[in-house]
Short mmCIF file of C-alpha atoms and ligand atoms in Angstrom, two decimals:
data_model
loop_
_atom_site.label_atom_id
_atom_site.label_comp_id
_atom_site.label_asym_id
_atom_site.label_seq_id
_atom_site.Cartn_x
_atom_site.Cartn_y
_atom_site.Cartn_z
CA UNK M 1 -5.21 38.93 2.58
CA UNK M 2 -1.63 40.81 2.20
CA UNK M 3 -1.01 42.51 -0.51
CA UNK M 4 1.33 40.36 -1.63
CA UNK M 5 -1.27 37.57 -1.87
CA UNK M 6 -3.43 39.74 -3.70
CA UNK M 7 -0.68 40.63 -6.19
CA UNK M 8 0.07 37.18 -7.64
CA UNK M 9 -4.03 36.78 -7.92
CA UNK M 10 -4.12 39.82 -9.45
CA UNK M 11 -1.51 39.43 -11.94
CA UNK M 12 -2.19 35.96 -13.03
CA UNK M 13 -5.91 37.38 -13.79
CA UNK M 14 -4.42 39.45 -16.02
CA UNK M 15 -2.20 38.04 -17.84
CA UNK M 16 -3.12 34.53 -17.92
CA UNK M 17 -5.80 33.05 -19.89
CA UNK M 18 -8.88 32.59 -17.39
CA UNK M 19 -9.50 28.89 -18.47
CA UNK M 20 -9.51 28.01 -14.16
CA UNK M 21 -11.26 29.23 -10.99
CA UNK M 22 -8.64 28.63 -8.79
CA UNK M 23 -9.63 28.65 -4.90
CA UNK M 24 -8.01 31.96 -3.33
CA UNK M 25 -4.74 30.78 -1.76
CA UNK M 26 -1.55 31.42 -2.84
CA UNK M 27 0.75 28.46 -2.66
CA UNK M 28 4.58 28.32 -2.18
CA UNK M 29 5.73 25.10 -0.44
CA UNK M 30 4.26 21.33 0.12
CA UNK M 31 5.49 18.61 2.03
CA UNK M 32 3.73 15.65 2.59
CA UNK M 33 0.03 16.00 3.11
CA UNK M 34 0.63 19.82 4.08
CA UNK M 35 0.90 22.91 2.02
CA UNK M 36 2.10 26.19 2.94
CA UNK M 37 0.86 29.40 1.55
CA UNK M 38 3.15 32.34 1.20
CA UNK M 39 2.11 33.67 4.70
CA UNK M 40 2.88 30.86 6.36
CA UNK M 41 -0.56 29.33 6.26
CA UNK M 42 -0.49 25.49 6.48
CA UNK M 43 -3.74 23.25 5.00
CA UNK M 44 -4.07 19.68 4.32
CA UNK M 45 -3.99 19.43 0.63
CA UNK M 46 -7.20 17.02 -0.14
CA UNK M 47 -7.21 17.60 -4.01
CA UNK M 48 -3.12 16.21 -4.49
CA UNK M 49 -3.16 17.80 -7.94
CA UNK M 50 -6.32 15.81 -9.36
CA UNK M 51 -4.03 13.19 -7.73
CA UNK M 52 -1.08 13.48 -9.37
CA UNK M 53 0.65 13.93 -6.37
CA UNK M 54 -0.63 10.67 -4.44
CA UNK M 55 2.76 10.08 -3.07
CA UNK M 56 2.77 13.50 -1.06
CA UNK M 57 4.56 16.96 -2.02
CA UNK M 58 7.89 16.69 -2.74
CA UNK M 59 8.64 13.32 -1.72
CA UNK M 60 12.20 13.17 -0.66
CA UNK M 61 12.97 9.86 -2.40
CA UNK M 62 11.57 10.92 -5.90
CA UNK M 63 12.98 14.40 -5.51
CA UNK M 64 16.74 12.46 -4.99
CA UNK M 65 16.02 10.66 -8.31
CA UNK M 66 14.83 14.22 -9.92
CA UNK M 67 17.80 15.67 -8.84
CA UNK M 68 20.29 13.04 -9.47
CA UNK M 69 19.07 12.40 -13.11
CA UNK M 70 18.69 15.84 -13.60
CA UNK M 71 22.79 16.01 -13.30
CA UNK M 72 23.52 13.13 -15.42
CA UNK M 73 21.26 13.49 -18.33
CA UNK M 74 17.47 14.90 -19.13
CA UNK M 75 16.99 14.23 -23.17
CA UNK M 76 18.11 12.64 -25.20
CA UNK M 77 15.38 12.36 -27.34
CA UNK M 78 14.16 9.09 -29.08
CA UNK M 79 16.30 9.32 -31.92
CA UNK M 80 18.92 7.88 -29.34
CA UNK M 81 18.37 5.11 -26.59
CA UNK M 82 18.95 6.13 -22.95
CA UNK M 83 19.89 4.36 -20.12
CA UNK M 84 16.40 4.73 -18.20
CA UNK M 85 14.29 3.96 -20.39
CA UNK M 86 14.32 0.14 -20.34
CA UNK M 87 14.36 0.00 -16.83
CA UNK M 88 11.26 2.16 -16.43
CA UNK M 89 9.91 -0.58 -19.32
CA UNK M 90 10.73 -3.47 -17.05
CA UNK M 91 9.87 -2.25 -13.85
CA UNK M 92 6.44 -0.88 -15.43
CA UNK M 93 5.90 -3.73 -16.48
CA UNK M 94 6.63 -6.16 -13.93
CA UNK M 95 4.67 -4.05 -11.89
CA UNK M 96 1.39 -3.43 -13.68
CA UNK M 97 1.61 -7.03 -15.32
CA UNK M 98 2.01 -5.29 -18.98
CA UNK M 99 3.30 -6.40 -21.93
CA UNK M 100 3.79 -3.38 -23.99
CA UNK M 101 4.85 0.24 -22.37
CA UNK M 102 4.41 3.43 -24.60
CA UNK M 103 5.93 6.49 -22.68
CA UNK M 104 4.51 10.27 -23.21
CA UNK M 105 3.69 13.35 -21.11
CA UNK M 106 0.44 13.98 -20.29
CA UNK M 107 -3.05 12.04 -19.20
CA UNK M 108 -4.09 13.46 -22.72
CA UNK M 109 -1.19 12.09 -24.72
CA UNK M 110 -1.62 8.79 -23.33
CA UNK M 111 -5.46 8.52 -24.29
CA UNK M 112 -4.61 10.23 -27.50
CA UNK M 113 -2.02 7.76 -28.17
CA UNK M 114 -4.39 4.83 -27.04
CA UNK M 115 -6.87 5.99 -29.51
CA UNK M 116 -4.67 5.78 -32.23
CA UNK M 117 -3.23 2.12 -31.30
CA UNK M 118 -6.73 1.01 -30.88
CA UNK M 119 -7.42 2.21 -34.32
CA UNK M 120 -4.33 1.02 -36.12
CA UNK M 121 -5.27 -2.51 -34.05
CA UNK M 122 -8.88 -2.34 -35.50
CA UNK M 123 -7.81 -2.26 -39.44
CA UNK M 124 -4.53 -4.21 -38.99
CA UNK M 125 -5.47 -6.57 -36.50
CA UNK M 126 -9.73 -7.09 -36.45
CA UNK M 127 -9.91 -6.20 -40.33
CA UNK M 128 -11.97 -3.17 -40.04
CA UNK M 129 -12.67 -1.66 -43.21
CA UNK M 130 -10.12 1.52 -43.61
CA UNK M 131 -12.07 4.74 -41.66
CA UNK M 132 -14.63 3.14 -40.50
CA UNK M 133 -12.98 2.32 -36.83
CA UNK M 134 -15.89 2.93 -34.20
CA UNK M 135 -14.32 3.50 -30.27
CA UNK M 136 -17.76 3.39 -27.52
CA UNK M 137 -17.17 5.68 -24.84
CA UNK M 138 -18.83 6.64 -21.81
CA UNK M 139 -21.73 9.73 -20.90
CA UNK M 140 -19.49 12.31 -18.50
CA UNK M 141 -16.30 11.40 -19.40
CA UNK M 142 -13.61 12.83 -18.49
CA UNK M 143 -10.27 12.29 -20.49
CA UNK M 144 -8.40 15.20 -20.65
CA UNK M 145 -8.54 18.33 -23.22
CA UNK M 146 -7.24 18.41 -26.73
CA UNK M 147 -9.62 18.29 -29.26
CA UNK M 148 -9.42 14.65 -29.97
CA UNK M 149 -10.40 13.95 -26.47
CA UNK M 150 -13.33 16.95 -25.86
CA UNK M 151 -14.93 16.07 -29.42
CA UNK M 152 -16.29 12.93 -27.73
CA UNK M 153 -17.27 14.74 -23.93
CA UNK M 154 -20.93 15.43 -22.99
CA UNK M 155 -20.02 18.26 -21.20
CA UNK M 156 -21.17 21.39 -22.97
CA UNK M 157 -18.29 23.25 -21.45
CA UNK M 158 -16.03 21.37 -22.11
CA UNK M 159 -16.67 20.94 -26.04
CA UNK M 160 -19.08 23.81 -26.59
CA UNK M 161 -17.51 26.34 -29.84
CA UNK M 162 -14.39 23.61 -29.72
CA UNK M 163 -15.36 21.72 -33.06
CA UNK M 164 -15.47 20.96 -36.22
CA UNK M 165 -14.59 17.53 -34.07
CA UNK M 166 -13.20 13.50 -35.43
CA UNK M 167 -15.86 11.13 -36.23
CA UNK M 168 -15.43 7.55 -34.97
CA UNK M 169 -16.84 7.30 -31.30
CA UNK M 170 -20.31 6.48 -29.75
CA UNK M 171 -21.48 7.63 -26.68
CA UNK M 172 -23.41 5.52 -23.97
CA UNK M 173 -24.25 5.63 -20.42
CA UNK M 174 -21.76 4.77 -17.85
CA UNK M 175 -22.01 1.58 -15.67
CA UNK M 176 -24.92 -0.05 -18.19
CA UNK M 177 -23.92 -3.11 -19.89
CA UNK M 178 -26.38 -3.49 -21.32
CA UNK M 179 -25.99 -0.19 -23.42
CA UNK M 180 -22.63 -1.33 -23.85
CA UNK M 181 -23.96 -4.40 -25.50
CA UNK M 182 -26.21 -2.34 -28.14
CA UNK M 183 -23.29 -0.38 -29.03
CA UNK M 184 -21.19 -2.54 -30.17
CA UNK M 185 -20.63 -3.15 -34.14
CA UNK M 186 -18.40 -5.37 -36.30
CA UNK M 187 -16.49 -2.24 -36.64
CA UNK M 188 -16.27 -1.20 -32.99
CA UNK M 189 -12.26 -1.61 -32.31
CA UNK M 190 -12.59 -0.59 -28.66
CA UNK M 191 -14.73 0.89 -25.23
CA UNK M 192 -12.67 3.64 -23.57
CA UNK M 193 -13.83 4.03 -20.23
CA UNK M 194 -12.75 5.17 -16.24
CA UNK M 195 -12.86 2.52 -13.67
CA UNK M 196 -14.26 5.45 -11.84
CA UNK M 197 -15.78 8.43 -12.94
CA UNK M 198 -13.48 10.96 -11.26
CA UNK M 199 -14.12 14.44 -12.91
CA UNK M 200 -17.79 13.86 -13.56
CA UNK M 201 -18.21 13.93 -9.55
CA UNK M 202 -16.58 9.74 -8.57
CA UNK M 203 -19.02 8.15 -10.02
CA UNK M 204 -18.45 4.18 -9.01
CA UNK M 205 -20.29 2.02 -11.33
CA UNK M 206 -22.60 -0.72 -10.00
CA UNK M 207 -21.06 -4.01 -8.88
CA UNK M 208 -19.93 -6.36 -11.48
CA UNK M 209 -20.32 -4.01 -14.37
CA UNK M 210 -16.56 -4.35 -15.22
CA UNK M 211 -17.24 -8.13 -14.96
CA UNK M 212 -19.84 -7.53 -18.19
CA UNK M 213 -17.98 -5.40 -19.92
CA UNK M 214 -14.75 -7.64 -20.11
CA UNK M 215 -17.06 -10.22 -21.08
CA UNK M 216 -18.51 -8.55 -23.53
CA UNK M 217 -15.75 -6.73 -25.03
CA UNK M 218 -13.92 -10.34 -25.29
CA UNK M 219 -17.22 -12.04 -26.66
CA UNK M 220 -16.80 -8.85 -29.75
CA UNK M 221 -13.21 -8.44 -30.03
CA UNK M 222 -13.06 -5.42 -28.55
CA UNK M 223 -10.08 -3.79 -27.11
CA UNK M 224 -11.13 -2.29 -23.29
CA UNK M 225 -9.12 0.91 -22.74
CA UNK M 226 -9.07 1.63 -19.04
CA UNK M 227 -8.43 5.33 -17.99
CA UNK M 228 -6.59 4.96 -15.25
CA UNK M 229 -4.61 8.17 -14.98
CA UNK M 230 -7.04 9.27 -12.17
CA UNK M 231 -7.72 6.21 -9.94
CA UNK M 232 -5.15 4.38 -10.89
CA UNK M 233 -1.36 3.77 -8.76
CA UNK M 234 -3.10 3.03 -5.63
CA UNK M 235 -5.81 6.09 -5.68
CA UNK M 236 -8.58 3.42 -4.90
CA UNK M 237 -6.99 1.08 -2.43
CA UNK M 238 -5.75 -0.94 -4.95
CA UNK M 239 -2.22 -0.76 -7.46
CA UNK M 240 -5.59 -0.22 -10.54
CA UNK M 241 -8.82 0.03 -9.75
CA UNK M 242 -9.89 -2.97 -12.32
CA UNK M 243 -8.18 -5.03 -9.78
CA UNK M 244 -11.78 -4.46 -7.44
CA UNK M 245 -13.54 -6.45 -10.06
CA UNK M 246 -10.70 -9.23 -10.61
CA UNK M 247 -10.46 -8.08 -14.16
CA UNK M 248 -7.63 -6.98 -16.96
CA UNK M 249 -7.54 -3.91 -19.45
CA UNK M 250 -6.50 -5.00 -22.40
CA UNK M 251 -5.00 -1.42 -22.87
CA UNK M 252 -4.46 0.92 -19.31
CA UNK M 253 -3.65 4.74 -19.08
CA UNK M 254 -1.36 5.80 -16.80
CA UNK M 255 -0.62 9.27 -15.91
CA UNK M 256 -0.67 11.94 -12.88
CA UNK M 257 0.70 9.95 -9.93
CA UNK M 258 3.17 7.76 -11.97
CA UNK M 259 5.88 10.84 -11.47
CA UNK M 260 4.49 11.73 -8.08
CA UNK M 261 3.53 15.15 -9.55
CA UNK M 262 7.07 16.32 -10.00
CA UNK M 263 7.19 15.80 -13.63
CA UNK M 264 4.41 15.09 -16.48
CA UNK M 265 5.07 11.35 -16.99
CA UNK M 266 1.88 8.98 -18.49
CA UNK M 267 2.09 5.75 -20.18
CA UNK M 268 -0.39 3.59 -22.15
CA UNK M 269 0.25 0.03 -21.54
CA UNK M 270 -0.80 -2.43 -23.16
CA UNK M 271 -1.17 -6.19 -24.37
CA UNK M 272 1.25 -7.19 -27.52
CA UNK M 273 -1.30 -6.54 -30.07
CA UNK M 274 -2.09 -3.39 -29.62
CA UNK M 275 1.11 -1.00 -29.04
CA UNK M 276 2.75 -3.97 -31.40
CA UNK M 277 1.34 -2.33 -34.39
CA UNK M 278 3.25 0.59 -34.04
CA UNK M 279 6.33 1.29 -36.59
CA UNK M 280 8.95 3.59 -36.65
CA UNK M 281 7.77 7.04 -37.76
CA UNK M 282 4.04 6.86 -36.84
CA UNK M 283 3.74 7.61 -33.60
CA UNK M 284 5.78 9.83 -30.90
CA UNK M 285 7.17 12.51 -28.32
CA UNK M 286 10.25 14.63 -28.50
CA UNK M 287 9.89 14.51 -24.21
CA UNK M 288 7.86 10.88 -24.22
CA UNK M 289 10.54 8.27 -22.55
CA UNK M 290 12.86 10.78 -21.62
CA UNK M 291 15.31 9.84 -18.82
CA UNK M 292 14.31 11.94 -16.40
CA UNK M 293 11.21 11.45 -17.29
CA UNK M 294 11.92 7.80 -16.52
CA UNK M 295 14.11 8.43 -13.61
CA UNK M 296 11.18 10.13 -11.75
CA UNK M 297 8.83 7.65 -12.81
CA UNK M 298 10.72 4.64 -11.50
CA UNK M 299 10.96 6.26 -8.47
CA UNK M 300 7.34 7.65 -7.66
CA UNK M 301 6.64 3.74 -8.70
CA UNK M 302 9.14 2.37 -5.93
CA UNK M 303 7.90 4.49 -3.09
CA UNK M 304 4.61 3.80 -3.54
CA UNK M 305 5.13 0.17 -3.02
CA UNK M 306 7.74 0.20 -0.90
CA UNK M 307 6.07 2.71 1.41
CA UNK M 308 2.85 0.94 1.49
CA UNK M 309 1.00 3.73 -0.15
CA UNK M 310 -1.60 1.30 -1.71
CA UNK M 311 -2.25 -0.47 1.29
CA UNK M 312 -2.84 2.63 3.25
CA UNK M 313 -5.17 3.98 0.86
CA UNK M 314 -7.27 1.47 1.21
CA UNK M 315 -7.18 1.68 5.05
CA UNK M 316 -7.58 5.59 5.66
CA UNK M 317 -9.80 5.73 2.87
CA UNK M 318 -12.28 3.16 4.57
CA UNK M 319 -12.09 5.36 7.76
CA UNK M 320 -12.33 8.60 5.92
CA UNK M 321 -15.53 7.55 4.38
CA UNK M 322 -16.79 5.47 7.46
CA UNK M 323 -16.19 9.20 9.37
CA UNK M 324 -17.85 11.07 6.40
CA UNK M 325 -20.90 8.63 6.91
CA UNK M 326 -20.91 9.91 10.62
CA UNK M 327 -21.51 13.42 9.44
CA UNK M 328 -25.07 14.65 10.74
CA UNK M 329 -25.68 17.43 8.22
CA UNK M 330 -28.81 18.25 6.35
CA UNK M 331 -26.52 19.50 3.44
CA UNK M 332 -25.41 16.09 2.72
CA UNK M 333 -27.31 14.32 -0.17
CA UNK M 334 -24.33 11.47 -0.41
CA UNK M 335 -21.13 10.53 0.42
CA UNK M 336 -19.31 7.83 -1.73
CA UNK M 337 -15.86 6.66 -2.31
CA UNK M 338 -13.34 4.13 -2.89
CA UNK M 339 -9.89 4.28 -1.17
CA UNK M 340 -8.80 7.66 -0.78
CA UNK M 341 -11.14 8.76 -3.85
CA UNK M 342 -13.91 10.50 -2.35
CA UNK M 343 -16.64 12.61 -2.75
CA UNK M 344 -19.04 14.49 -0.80
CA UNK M 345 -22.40 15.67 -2.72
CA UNK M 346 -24.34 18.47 -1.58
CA UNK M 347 -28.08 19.23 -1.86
CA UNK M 348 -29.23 21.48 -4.05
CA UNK M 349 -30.66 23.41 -1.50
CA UNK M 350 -27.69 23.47 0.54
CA UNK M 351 -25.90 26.17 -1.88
CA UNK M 352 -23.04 25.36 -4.35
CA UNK M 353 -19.97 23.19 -3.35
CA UNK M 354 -17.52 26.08 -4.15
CA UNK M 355 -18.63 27.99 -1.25
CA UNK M 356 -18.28 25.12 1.09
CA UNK M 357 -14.38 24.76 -0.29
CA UNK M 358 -13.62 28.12 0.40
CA UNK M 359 -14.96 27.71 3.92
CA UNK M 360 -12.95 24.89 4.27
CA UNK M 361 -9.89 27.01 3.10
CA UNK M 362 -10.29 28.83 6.37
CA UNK M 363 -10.38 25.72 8.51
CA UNK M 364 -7.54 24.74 6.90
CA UNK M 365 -8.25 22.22 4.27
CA UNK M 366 -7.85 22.21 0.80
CA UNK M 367 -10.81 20.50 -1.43
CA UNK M 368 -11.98 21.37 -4.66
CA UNK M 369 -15.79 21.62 -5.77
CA UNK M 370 -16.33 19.39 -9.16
CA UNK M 371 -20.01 19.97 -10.77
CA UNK M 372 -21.11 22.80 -8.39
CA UNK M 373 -22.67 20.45 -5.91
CA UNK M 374 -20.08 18.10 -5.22
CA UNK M 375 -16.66 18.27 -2.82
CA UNK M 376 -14.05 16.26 -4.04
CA UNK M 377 -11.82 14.17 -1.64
CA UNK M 378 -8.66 12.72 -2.42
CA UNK M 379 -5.90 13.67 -0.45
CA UNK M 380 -2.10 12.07 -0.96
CA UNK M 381 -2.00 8.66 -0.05
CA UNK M 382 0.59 8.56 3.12
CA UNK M 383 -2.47 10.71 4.99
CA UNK M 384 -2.50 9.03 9.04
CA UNK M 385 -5.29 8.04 10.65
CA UNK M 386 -4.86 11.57 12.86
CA UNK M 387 -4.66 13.07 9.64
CA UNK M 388 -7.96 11.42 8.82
CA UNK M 389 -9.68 12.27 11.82
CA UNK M 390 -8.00 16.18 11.77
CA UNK M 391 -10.12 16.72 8.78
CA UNK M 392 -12.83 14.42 9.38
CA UNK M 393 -13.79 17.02 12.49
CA UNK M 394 -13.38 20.20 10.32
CA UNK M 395 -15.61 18.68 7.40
CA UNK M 396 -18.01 18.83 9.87
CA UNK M 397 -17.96 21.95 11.24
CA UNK M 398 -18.32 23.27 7.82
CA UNK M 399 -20.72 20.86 6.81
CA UNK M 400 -23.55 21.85 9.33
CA UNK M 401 -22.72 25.46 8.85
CA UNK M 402 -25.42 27.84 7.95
CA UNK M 403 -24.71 29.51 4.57
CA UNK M 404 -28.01 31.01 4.23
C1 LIG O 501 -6.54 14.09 -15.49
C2 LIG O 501 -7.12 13.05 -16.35
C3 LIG O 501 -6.78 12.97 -17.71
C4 LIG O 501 -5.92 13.98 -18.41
O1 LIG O 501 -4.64 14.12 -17.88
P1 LIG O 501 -3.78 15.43 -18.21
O2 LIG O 501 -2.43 15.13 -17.66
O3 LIG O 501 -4.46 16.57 -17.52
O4 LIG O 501 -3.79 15.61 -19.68
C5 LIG O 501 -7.31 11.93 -18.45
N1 LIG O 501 -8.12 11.04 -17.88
C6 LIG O 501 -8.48 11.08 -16.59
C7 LIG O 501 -9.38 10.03 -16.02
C8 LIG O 501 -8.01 12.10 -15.78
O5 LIG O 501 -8.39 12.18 -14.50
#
């Protein structure tokens, strides 16, 4: 490494809070599937931001839109109306099939903000005694990080010396509806779940377990809250992943990809009911809605369709996998996937997953380890089938190397 490298590595350690592991590159341009590091250094970026940048780095036509907006007008807050706004509303919308669009930053935001609409729903809507609001959520969740959100995670790390933490949720395994079933109260307003499990490792529940659980949270009055900040704007192959099971959130989250990672944009959409109870004054985001905000958005939305992203995610993602399956290596205890959501899980014996990442850094790939024994896959969504096959043959190389 150059001293330069070294530098920015060393300077972030000590001055920034240590609450990541970063891998040791030093990044300074993206394009595409490809980043460059600041010697020059190209990899294929298989991480895209936890997918947030599914469209590929810097898109041109979402960094016009950027730009453009950017000249005109960035905030006005929502004290005043803008002229993006209700466009991003209606093409949302039309788009996702939504009735109801409330705008905000961050993945968190948006399943903060769900929580409370589901609540206000519950005792406005469903009659729920006032406090009492129960929300079922799922064993290794992942939802993002205030304290809202990691009261309710399983993961020790995540929530360990974090509380005092809210009342008001229930944990039960994912992908069991039956557990699902058991859960449920006259005083559960809603199940807040991921299509996929993407943090906990892409965990992809058993077929026709989304089937259940719409049934069952229809049989109960039960508002399903899909988290689809992670798989969702064509990560899995399709526009949202409930779309594998033929089913319909009642309430989605959208965040990450829906400003192609140039800008936090997310989004909780939603059917009438829910967002409807909303009034002026109890609920909002001096950023949420604003117009570039929008701008950005409407455009990461438009070249994803236009482009074909979706389609091709489903395509490369099938042959990425189908190649991953062809992988002869001993350290291999799974491969599993859907669209370009992947994930390669190591056994324990072959060493932790970290190690296996920063190998890959030197062949040239980017990938990120997710519960020490797991490699997560998930690279922008315009990768090529050369692309593909590029990192298909270096995954295998490191794959059947010898750590010991
Ligand atoms: C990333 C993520 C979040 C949180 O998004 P932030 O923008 O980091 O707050 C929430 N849910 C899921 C499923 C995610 O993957």
């Amino acid at each position: 490494m150059s001293s330069s490298v070294i530098d920015f590595i060393a300077t972030e350690a000590r001055f920034g809070a240590r609450n990541y592991e970063p891998i040791g590159v030093v990044l300074s341009r993206g394009e595409g599937v490809w980043v460059w590091d600041t010697e020059g250094n190209r990899y294929l970026d298989c991480l895209s931001a936890y997918s947030a940048v599914s469209q590929g780095h810097c898109h041109p036509k979402i960094l016009a839109a950027m730009v453009e907006q950017a000249h005109r007008l960035t905030l006005t807050s929502r004290a005043f109306h803008n002229d993006q706004l209700a466009l991003f509303y209606e093409e949302i919308a039309a788009l996702t099939g939504s009735h109801k669009v409330l705008p905000m930053n961050s993945g968190a935001e948006a399943v903060e903000s769900a929580i409370k609409s589901v609540r206000k729903w519950g005792y406005e809507v469903k009659g729920v005694p006032d406090g009492q609001a129960e929300i079922i959520v799922c064993a290794n969740n992942f939802h993002g990080r205030t304290l809202g959100i990691v009261g309710f995670s399983t993961d020790p790390e995540t929530r360990g010396h974090f509380g005092p933490f809210a009342p008001g949720f229930r944990i039960i395994p994912f992908g069991d509806a039956a557990a699902l079933e058991e859960a449920i109260t006259p005083n559960t307003v809603a199940f807040l779940v991921e299509p996929i499990q993407g943090e906990a490792g892409v965990i992809i529940p058993p077929a026709g377990y989304f089937t259940k659980v719409r049934e069952l949270c229809t049989a109960n009055n039960v508002m399903l809250v899909l988290d689809e900040i992670q798989t969702g704007l064509g990560r899995t192959g399709k526009l949202l992943a409930e779309q594998h099971e033929g089913i319909e959130a009642d309430v989605t989250l959208l965040g990450k990809a829906l400003s192609g990672g140039f800008y936090p944009v997310s989004a909780v959409l939603s059917n009438n009911d829910v967002l409807g109870t909303l009034r002026p004054g109890q609920h909002g985001s001096t950023f949420g809605g604003n117009p570039l905000a929008c701008a950005v958005a409407r455009a990461a939305l438009r070249v994803l369709v236009e482009e074909g992203m979706i389609e091709n995610a489903a395509l490369q993602g099938a042959r990425f996998l189908e190649g991953l399956k062809d992988i002869r290596a001993n350290t291999i205890r799974e491969v599993r996937g859907r669209g370009l959501m992947l994930a390669i899980e190591l056994h324990p014996e072959a060493g932790r997953a970290r190690r296996y990442c920063d190998a890959l850094q030197g062949k040239g790939i980017l990938a990120k380890d997710t519960h020490e024994q797991t490699i997560r896959i998930a690279p922008p969504l315009v990768i090529t089938s050369d692309q593909v096959d590029w990192a298909l043959e270096r995954l295998a190389t490191t794959l059947t190397q010898d750590f010991s």
